[in-house]
Tab-separated table of C-alpha atoms and ligand atoms in Angstrom:
chain	number	residue	atom	x	y	z
O	17	UNK	CA	3.651	-13.557	11.992
O	18	UNK	CA	7.043	-12.126	12.147
O	19	UNK	CA	7.004	-11.665	15.951
O	20	UNK	CA	10.028	-13.376	16.839
O	21	UNK	CA	12.685	-12.890	14.034
O	22	UNK	CA	14.828	-10.545	15.870
O	23	UNK	CA	14.810	-13.200	19.137
O	24	UNK	CA	15.493	-16.144	16.304
O	25	UNK	CA	18.297	-14.090	14.846
O	26	UNK	CA	19.914	-13.444	18.072
O	27	UNK	CA	19.937	-17.274	18.950
O	28	UNK	CA	21.759	-18.110	15.474
O	29	UNK	CA	24.577	-15.710	16.475
O	30	UNK	CA	24.452	-16.667	20.152
O	31	UNK	CA	27.658	-18.730	19.460
O	32	UNK	CA	29.387	-16.330	17.551
O	33	UNK	CA	31.867	-14.499	19.743
O	34	UNK	CA	33.554	-11.190	19.682
O	35	UNK	CA	34.360	-8.977	16.858
O	36	UNK	CA	35.066	-10.253	13.322
O	37	UNK	CA	33.776	-10.225	10.018
O	38	UNK	CA	29.909	-11.830	9.257
O	39	UNK	CA	30.919	-14.690	6.568
O	40	UNK	CA	29.224	-16.692	4.338
O	41	UNK	CA	29.472	-19.632	7.010
O	42	UNK	CA	27.926	-17.590	10.078
O	43	UNK	CA	25.096	-15.785	8.485
O	44	UNK	CA	23.680	-18.829	6.489
O	45	UNK	CA	21.319	-19.797	9.592
O	46	UNK	CA	20.258	-16.429	10.008
O	47	UNK	CA	19.593	-16.024	6.345
O	48	UNK	CA	17.706	-19.092	6.542
O	49	UNK	CA	15.543	-17.462	9.293
O	50	UNK	CA	14.696	-14.373	7.422
O	51	UNK	CA	13.870	-16.319	4.737
O	52	UNK	CA	11.324	-18.579	6.344
O	53	UNK	CA	9.927	-15.803	8.062
O	54	UNK	CA	9.381	-13.868	4.932
O	55	UNK	CA	7.577	-16.928	3.367
O	56	UNK	CA	5.474	-17.283	5.905
O	57	UNK	CA	4.367	-13.737	5.872
O	58	UNK	CA	3.087	-14.486	2.019
O	59	UNK	CA	5.907	-12.617	0.533
O	60	UNK	CA	6.369	-13.610	-3.101
O	61	UNK	CA	9.069	-15.935	-3.818
O	62	UNK	CA	10.917	-13.804	-6.347
O	63	UNK	CA	10.968	-10.928	-3.773
O	64	UNK	CA	12.279	-13.229	-0.951
O	65	UNK	CA	14.853	-14.420	-3.139
O	66	UNK	CA	16.507	-11.049	-4.364
O	67	UNK	CA	15.897	-9.418	-0.521
O	68	UNK	CA	18.289	-12.509	0.796
O	69	UNK	CA	21.090	-11.764	-1.891
O	70	UNK	CA	20.939	-8.132	-0.812
O	71	UNK	CA	21.057	-8.964	2.562
O	72	UNK	CA	23.869	-11.541	1.916
O	73	UNK	CA	25.515	-8.735	-0.029
O	74	UNK	CA	25.662	-6.020	2.526
O	75	UNK	CA	26.359	-8.879	5.361
O	76	UNK	CA	29.585	-10.100	4.182
O	77	UNK	CA	32.672	-7.795	4.570
O	78	UNK	CA	30.649	-5.892	7.004
O	79	UNK	CA	33.057	-4.861	9.840
O	80	UNK	CA	31.605	-5.792	13.194
O	81	UNK	CA	32.316	-2.959	15.226
O	82	UNK	CA	33.370	-3.438	18.993
O	83	UNK	CA	30.304	-1.857	20.546
O	84	UNK	CA	27.981	-4.461	18.597
O	85	UNK	CA	27.614	-8.193	18.330
O	86	UNK	CA	27.527	-10.087	15.115
O	87	UNK	CA	23.850	-10.308	15.465
O	88	UNK	CA	22.927	-7.118	16.330
O	89	UNK	CA	25.038	-6.128	13.074
O	90	UNK	CA	22.981	-8.430	11.184
O	91	UNK	CA	19.611	-7.410	12.583
O	92	UNK	CA	20.738	-3.789	11.459
O	93	UNK	CA	20.918	-4.936	7.853
O	94	UNK	CA	17.930	-6.391	7.859
O	95	UNK	CA	15.981	-3.462	9.208
O	96	UNK	CA	18.160	-1.145	6.361
O	97	UNK	CA	17.129	-3.482	3.670
O	98	UNK	CA	13.453	-3.901	4.465
O	99	UNK	CA	13.350	0.017	4.561
O	100	UNK	CA	15.447	0.487	1.335
O	101	UNK	CA	13.092	-2.000	-0.133
O	102	UNK	CA	9.768	-0.285	0.964
O	103	UNK	CA	11.015	3.259	-0.139
O	104	UNK	CA	12.828	4.607	2.590
O	105	UNK	CA	10.318	7.174	3.205
O	106	UNK	CA	6.632	8.244	2.801
O	107	UNK	CA	5.781	9.422	-0.214
O	108	UNK	CA	3.081	11.893	-0.169
O	109	UNK	CA	0.169	12.332	-2.644
O	110	UNK	CA	0.883	14.968	-4.982
O	111	UNK	CA	-1.499	17.341	-5.119
O	112	UNK	CA	0.382	20.103	-7.064
O	113	UNK	CA	-1.764	20.128	-10.356
O	114	UNK	CA	-4.343	22.810	-10.911
O	115	UNK	CA	-7.527	21.919	-9.021
O	116	UNK	CA	-9.368	20.182	-9.100
O	117	UNK	CA	-6.482	17.303	-8.433
O	118	UNK	CA	-8.012	14.157	-9.379
O	119	UNK	CA	-7.145	11.034	-7.184
O	120	UNK	CA	-8.696	7.696	-8.944
O	121	UNK	CA	-8.889	4.517	-6.877
O	122	UNK	CA	-8.575	1.233	-8.720
O	123	UNK	CA	-8.455	-2.413	-7.306
O	124	UNK	CA	-10.916	-5.563	-6.874
O	125	UNK	CA	-14.259	-5.643	-5.538
O	126	UNK	CA	-14.217	-5.741	-1.561
O	127	UNK	CA	-10.280	-4.606	-1.582
O	128	UNK	CA	-11.775	-1.221	0.237
O	129	UNK	CA	-11.921	1.171	-2.426
O	130	UNK	CA	-15.114	2.831	-0.977
O	131	UNK	CA	-14.350	2.878	2.575
O	132	UNK	CA	-10.860	4.400	1.248
O	133	UNK	CA	-12.373	7.046	-0.874
O	134	UNK	CA	-14.184	8.207	2.692
O	135	UNK	CA	-11.361	7.976	4.564
O	136	UNK	CA	-9.337	9.726	2.595
O	137	UNK	CA	-11.509	12.260	1.666
O	138	UNK	CA	-11.578	13.049	5.474
O	139	UNK	CA	-8.097	13.000	5.753
O	140	UNK	CA	-7.522	15.696	3.124
O	141	UNK	CA	-10.415	17.909	4.417
O	142	UNK	CA	-9.165	17.608	8.066
O	143	UNK	CA	-5.275	17.175	7.731
O	144	UNK	CA	-4.699	19.189	4.378
O	145	UNK	CA	-7.477	21.330	4.611
O	146	UNK	CA	-8.740	20.541	1.344
O	147	UNK	CA	-12.269	21.131	-0.337
O	148	UNK	CA	-12.756	17.487	-1.361
O	149	UNK	CA	-15.508	15.961	-3.531
O	150	UNK	CA	-16.446	12.158	-4.314
O	151	UNK	CA	-18.099	10.302	-6.779
O	152	UNK	CA	-18.729	6.798	-7.710
O	153	UNK	CA	-18.421	5.225	-11.199
O	154	UNK	CA	-19.581	1.896	-10.053
O	155	UNK	CA	-22.595	1.712	-12.092
O	156	UNK	CA	-22.863	-2.110	-11.312
O	157	UNK	CA	-23.577	-2.016	-7.516
O	158	UNK	CA	-26.021	0.534	-6.704
O	159	UNK	CA	-25.319	-0.353	-3.038
O	160	UNK	CA	-21.886	1.085	-3.632
O	161	UNK	CA	-22.901	4.271	-4.783
O	162	UNK	CA	-25.279	4.551	-1.960
O	163	UNK	CA	-22.585	3.976	0.446
O	164	UNK	CA	-20.579	6.603	-0.778
O	165	UNK	CA	-23.295	8.944	-0.787
O	166	UNK	CA	-23.586	7.632	2.734
O	167	UNK	CA	-20.618	7.901	4.089
O	168	UNK	CA	-20.206	11.703	2.218
O	169	UNK	CA	-22.955	12.570	4.628
O	170	UNK	CA	-21.168	11.331	7.745
O	171	UNK	CA	-17.991	13.144	7.232
O	172	UNK	CA	-19.569	16.117	5.491
O	173	UNK	CA	-18.083	16.047	2.444
O	174	UNK	CA	-19.669	16.615	-1.081
O	175	UNK	CA	-20.685	13.550	-3.365
O	176	UNK	CA	-21.533	14.233	-6.990
O	177	UNK	CA	-24.602	12.263	-7.478
O	178	UNK	CA	-24.489	9.227	-9.919
O	179	UNK	CA	-26.939	6.767	-11.171
O	180	UNK	CA	-26.580	3.013	-12.405
O	181	UNK	CA	-27.996	3.684	-15.376
O	182	UNK	CA	-25.226	6.368	-16.545
O	183	UNK	CA	-22.035	5.630	-18.366
O	184	UNK	CA	-18.952	5.399	-15.808
O	185	UNK	CA	-16.760	7.914	-18.031
O	186	UNK	CA	-19.497	10.199	-18.574
O	187	UNK	CA	-20.360	10.419	-14.819
O	188	UNK	CA	-16.568	10.977	-14.075
O	189	UNK	CA	-16.636	13.815	-16.690
O	190	UNK	CA	-19.576	15.196	-15.155
O	191	UNK	CA	-18.081	15.159	-11.789
O	192	UNK	CA	-15.010	16.870	-12.794
O	193	UNK	CA	-17.003	19.772	-14.258
O	194	UNK	CA	-18.743	19.903	-11.174
O	195	UNK	CA	-15.921	19.947	-9.120
O	196	UNK	CA	-14.073	22.816	-11.255
O	197	UNK	CA	-17.195	24.833	-10.989
O	198	UNK	CA	-17.589	24.451	-7.501
O	199	UNK	CA	-13.838	25.333	-6.819
O	200	UNK	CA	-12.863	21.938	-5.329
O	201	UNK	CA	-9.155	21.394	-4.534
O	202	UNK	CA	-9.725	17.291	-4.950
O	203	UNK	CA	-12.016	15.054	-6.531
O	204	UNK	CA	-11.897	11.361	-5.640
O	205	UNK	CA	-13.342	8.973	-8.090
O	206	UNK	CA	-14.221	5.547	-6.964
O	207	UNK	CA	-14.315	2.970	-9.595
O	208	UNK	CA	-16.118	-0.021	-10.088
O	209	UNK	CA	-13.938	-3.560	-9.174
O	210	UNK	CA	-14.743	-7.277	-9.903
O	211	UNK	CA	-14.018	-9.930	-7.796
O	212	UNK	CA	-11.068	-10.955	-10.087
O	213	UNK	CA	-8.966	-9.390	-12.724
O	214	UNK	CA	-10.585	-9.151	-16.114
O	215	UNK	CA	-10.221	-7.167	-19.256
O	216	UNK	CA	-13.383	-5.164	-19.137
O	217	UNK	CA	-12.561	-3.959	-15.508
O	218	UNK	CA	-9.014	-2.553	-16.770
O	219	UNK	CA	-10.370	-1.237	-19.998
O	220	UNK	CA	-13.195	0.962	-17.891
O	221	UNK	CA	-10.268	2.185	-15.416
O	222	UNK	CA	-8.209	3.173	-18.434
O	223	UNK	CA	-10.945	4.731	-19.895
O	224	UNK	CA	-11.552	6.875	-16.711
O	225	UNK	CA	-7.879	7.468	-16.651
O	226	UNK	CA	-7.789	8.999	-20.072
O	227	UNK	CA	-10.972	11.057	-19.397
O	228	UNK	CA	-10.061	12.712	-16.069
O	229	UNK	CA	-6.343	12.767	-15.896
O	230	UNK	CA	-5.781	11.806	-12.354
O	231	UNK	CA	-3.107	13.245	-10.687
O	232	UNK	CA	-2.880	10.151	-8.522
O	233	UNK	CA	-4.209	6.563	-9.732
O	234	UNK	CA	-3.837	4.442	-6.822
O	235	UNK	CA	-4.407	0.742	-6.846
O	236	UNK	CA	-6.133	-0.235	-3.241
O	237	UNK	CA	-4.932	-3.876	-2.248
O	238	UNK	CA	-6.261	-5.980	0.787
O	239	UNK	CA	-3.004	-6.707	2.716
O	240	UNK	CA	-5.014	-10.086	3.692
O	241	UNK	CA	-5.018	-11.789	0.143
O	242	UNK	CA	-1.322	-12.923	0.509
O	243	UNK	CA	0.105	-14.113	-2.475
O	244	UNK	CA	-2.984	-13.165	-4.665
O	245	UNK	CA	-2.368	-9.458	-3.990
O	246	UNK	CA	0.935	-9.800	-6.010
O	247	UNK	CA	-0.798	-11.134	-9.292
O	248	UNK	CA	-3.363	-8.631	-8.939
O	249	UNK	CA	-0.660	-6.104	-8.234
O	250	UNK	CA	1.367	-7.099	-11.737
O	251	UNK	CA	-1.938	-6.714	-13.621
O	252	UNK	CA	-3.249	-3.727	-12.149
O	253	UNK	CA	0.561	-2.146	-12.694
O	254	UNK	CA	0.704	-3.720	-16.146
O	255	UNK	CA	-2.313	-1.935	-17.098
O	256	UNK	CA	-2.377	1.496	-15.840
O	257	UNK	CA	-0.188	4.115	-14.660
O	258	UNK	CA	-0.125	3.827	-11.052
O	259	UNK	CA	1.099	6.738	-8.959
O	260	UNK	CA	0.806	4.393	-5.897
O	261	UNK	CA	-0.960	1.756	-3.651
O	262	UNK	CA	-3.045	1.822	-0.485
O	263	UNK	CA	-2.643	-0.935	1.579
O	264	UNK	CA	-5.832	-2.077	3.495
O	265	UNK	CA	-6.866	-4.224	6.119
O	266	UNK	CA	-2.962	-4.152	7.547
O	267	UNK	CA	-5.011	-4.258	11.041
O	268	UNK	CA	-5.920	-7.914	10.063
O	269	UNK	CA	-3.492	-10.421	10.332
O	270	UNK	CA	-0.919	-7.924	9.663
O	271	UNK	CA	0.896	-9.884	7.374
O	272	UNK	CA	3.370	-7.216	6.025
O	273	UNK	CA	4.550	-9.367	3.565
O	274	UNK	CA	1.647	-8.007	0.897
O	275	UNK	CA	3.296	-4.471	1.577
O	276	UNK	CA	6.816	-6.204	0.386
O	277	UNK	CA	5.787	-7.547	-2.571
O	278	UNK	CA	3.509	-5.099	-4.135
O	279	UNK	CA	5.821	-2.585	-3.626
O	280	UNK	CA	8.864	-4.750	-4.844
O	281	UNK	CA	6.785	-5.836	-7.823
O	282	UNK	CA	5.213	-2.385	-8.632
O	283	UNK	CA	7.882	-0.273	-7.816
O	284	UNK	CA	5.196	2.042	-6.856
O	285	UNK	CA	5.352	3.669	-3.341
O	286	UNK	CA	2.515	2.602	-0.673
O	287	UNK	CA	1.355	5.975	0.363
O	288	UNK	CA	-1.196	5.069	2.933
O	289	UNK	CA	-2.178	2.156	5.077
O	290	UNK	CA	-5.990	1.195	5.928
O	291	UNK	CA	-6.202	0.312	9.606
O	292	UNK	CA	-9.588	-0.517	10.628
O	293	UNK	CA	-13.108	-0.317	9.069
O	294	UNK	CA	-14.037	2.915	10.642
O	295	UNK	CA	-13.576	5.888	8.545
O	296	UNK	CA	-12.129	8.162	11.252
O	297	UNK	CA	-8.778	6.788	12.005
O	298	UNK	CA	-8.940	3.851	9.681
O	299	UNK	CA	-5.978	5.433	7.444
O	300	UNK	CA	-2.448	6.574	8.209
O	301	UNK	CA	0.085	7.415	6.071
O	302	UNK	CA	2.711	4.695	5.216
O	303	UNK	CA	6.137	4.935	6.956
O	304	UNK	CA	8.616	1.836	5.924
O	305	UNK	CA	10.435	2.273	8.903
O	306	UNK	CA	7.482	1.290	11.182
O	307	UNK	CA	6.964	-1.850	9.078
O	308	UNK	CA	10.652	-3.005	9.389
O	309	UNK	CA	10.277	-2.569	12.713
O	310	UNK	CA	6.827	-4.361	12.952
O	311	UNK	CA	8.398	-7.260	10.695
O	312	UNK	CA	11.879	-7.729	12.709
O	313	UNK	CA	9.634	-7.667	16.137
L	9	GDP	P1	-14.779	-2.098	-2.491
L	9	GDP	O1	-15.786	-3.151	-2.723
L	9	GDP	O2	-13.323	-1.874	-2.774
L	9	GDP	O3	-15.377	-0.861	-2.375
L	9	GDP	O4	-14.767	-2.200	-0.826
L	9	GDP	P2	-15.247	-1.634	1.047
L	9	GDP	O5	-14.851	-0.230	0.596
L	9	GDP	O6	-16.758	-1.831	0.197
L	9	GDP	O7	-14.516	-2.725	1.851
L	9	GDP	C1	-15.133	-3.707	1.852
L	9	GDP	C2	-15.181	-4.189	3.244
L	9	GDP	O8	-13.679	-4.060	3.560
L	9	GDP	C3	-16.048	-3.503	3.819
L	9	GDP	O9	-16.698	-4.383	4.820
L	9	GDP	C4	-15.067	-2.922	5.130
L	9	GDP	O10	-15.418	-2.059	6.016
L	9	GDP	C5	-13.648	-3.550	4.942
L	9	GDP	N1	-12.511	-2.340	5.075
L	9	GDP	C6	-12.095	-1.439	4.172
L	9	GDP	N2	-10.985	-1.335	4.711
L	9	GDP	C7	-10.487	-1.966	5.895
L	9	GDP	C8	-9.421	-1.723	6.722
L	9	GDP	O11	-8.743	-0.848	6.611
L	9	GDP	N3	-9.510	-2.604	7.690
L	9	GDP	C9	-10.502	-3.326	7.917
L	9	GDP	N4	-10.318	-4.409	8.961
L	9	GDP	N5	-11.514	-3.352	7.132
L	9	GDP	C10	-11.529	-2.734	6.216
């Protein structure tokens, strides 16, 4: 998608020789290339406009030093602005609360919440040496509860048993109590999603949030959903006190666009990326500079 952006940018500056300044005139074509690349990657229009303005501002008046060509200077500016937009560094999970630290995952059905719960549990267990418990509050889909129980067995992580006839909030409260009794460090709460944003889903996520007071309330979003990711992110961010985002299926079409939009629109850091269906090796911390390099190609 973004593959040739660096190449295209280099090309647009080809005829501009020597030193001097980047000017409104000589960056026009380059800005157009950046704009097109971002739009093609499904970055939301207001985010693209804002980004182009920032790049323009940084570029104008920037002295082109001897050792670099104007193209190189411009590409560096685009890179730096991309990194800035995405938050500069990896934001770690905040697990400093009195244990058990509760992590609640919210998002649409199919976004990857259950898979991500297990990936995160394994990551915390292996990388952070935490004792982790998981629980599913998705009473609408017994298969989702079974899926989590099954994944827990696979990765040897405790799953608090829950049943479809129970109330989601009660399940979460009981699980929290069990996690306290069992001296677990972290409790991961997997919640029910719907195919589209709806009030009942948000009300339930709000009730769960109030009941278990998560230190991390993570919005799980499918990177492949393009422009829809933006609307979904906005709805969840408006309804819930999100602390961060997990971008799943970033292994797919590699549309970095969703990362840019979701970050810009929610203002919340992307903390992890899902990079495959496998629980092992399917999750990695999100590094803005790596995504910036990928976008620039
Ligand atoms: P939920 O409804 O939000 O709980 O979503 P699931 O966890 O059931 O995931 C929905 C589908 O997405 C499953 O087929 C997962 O294997 C798949 N999936 C989840 N995360 C990723 C990812 O990072 N990459 C890929 N390729 N597939 C994923």
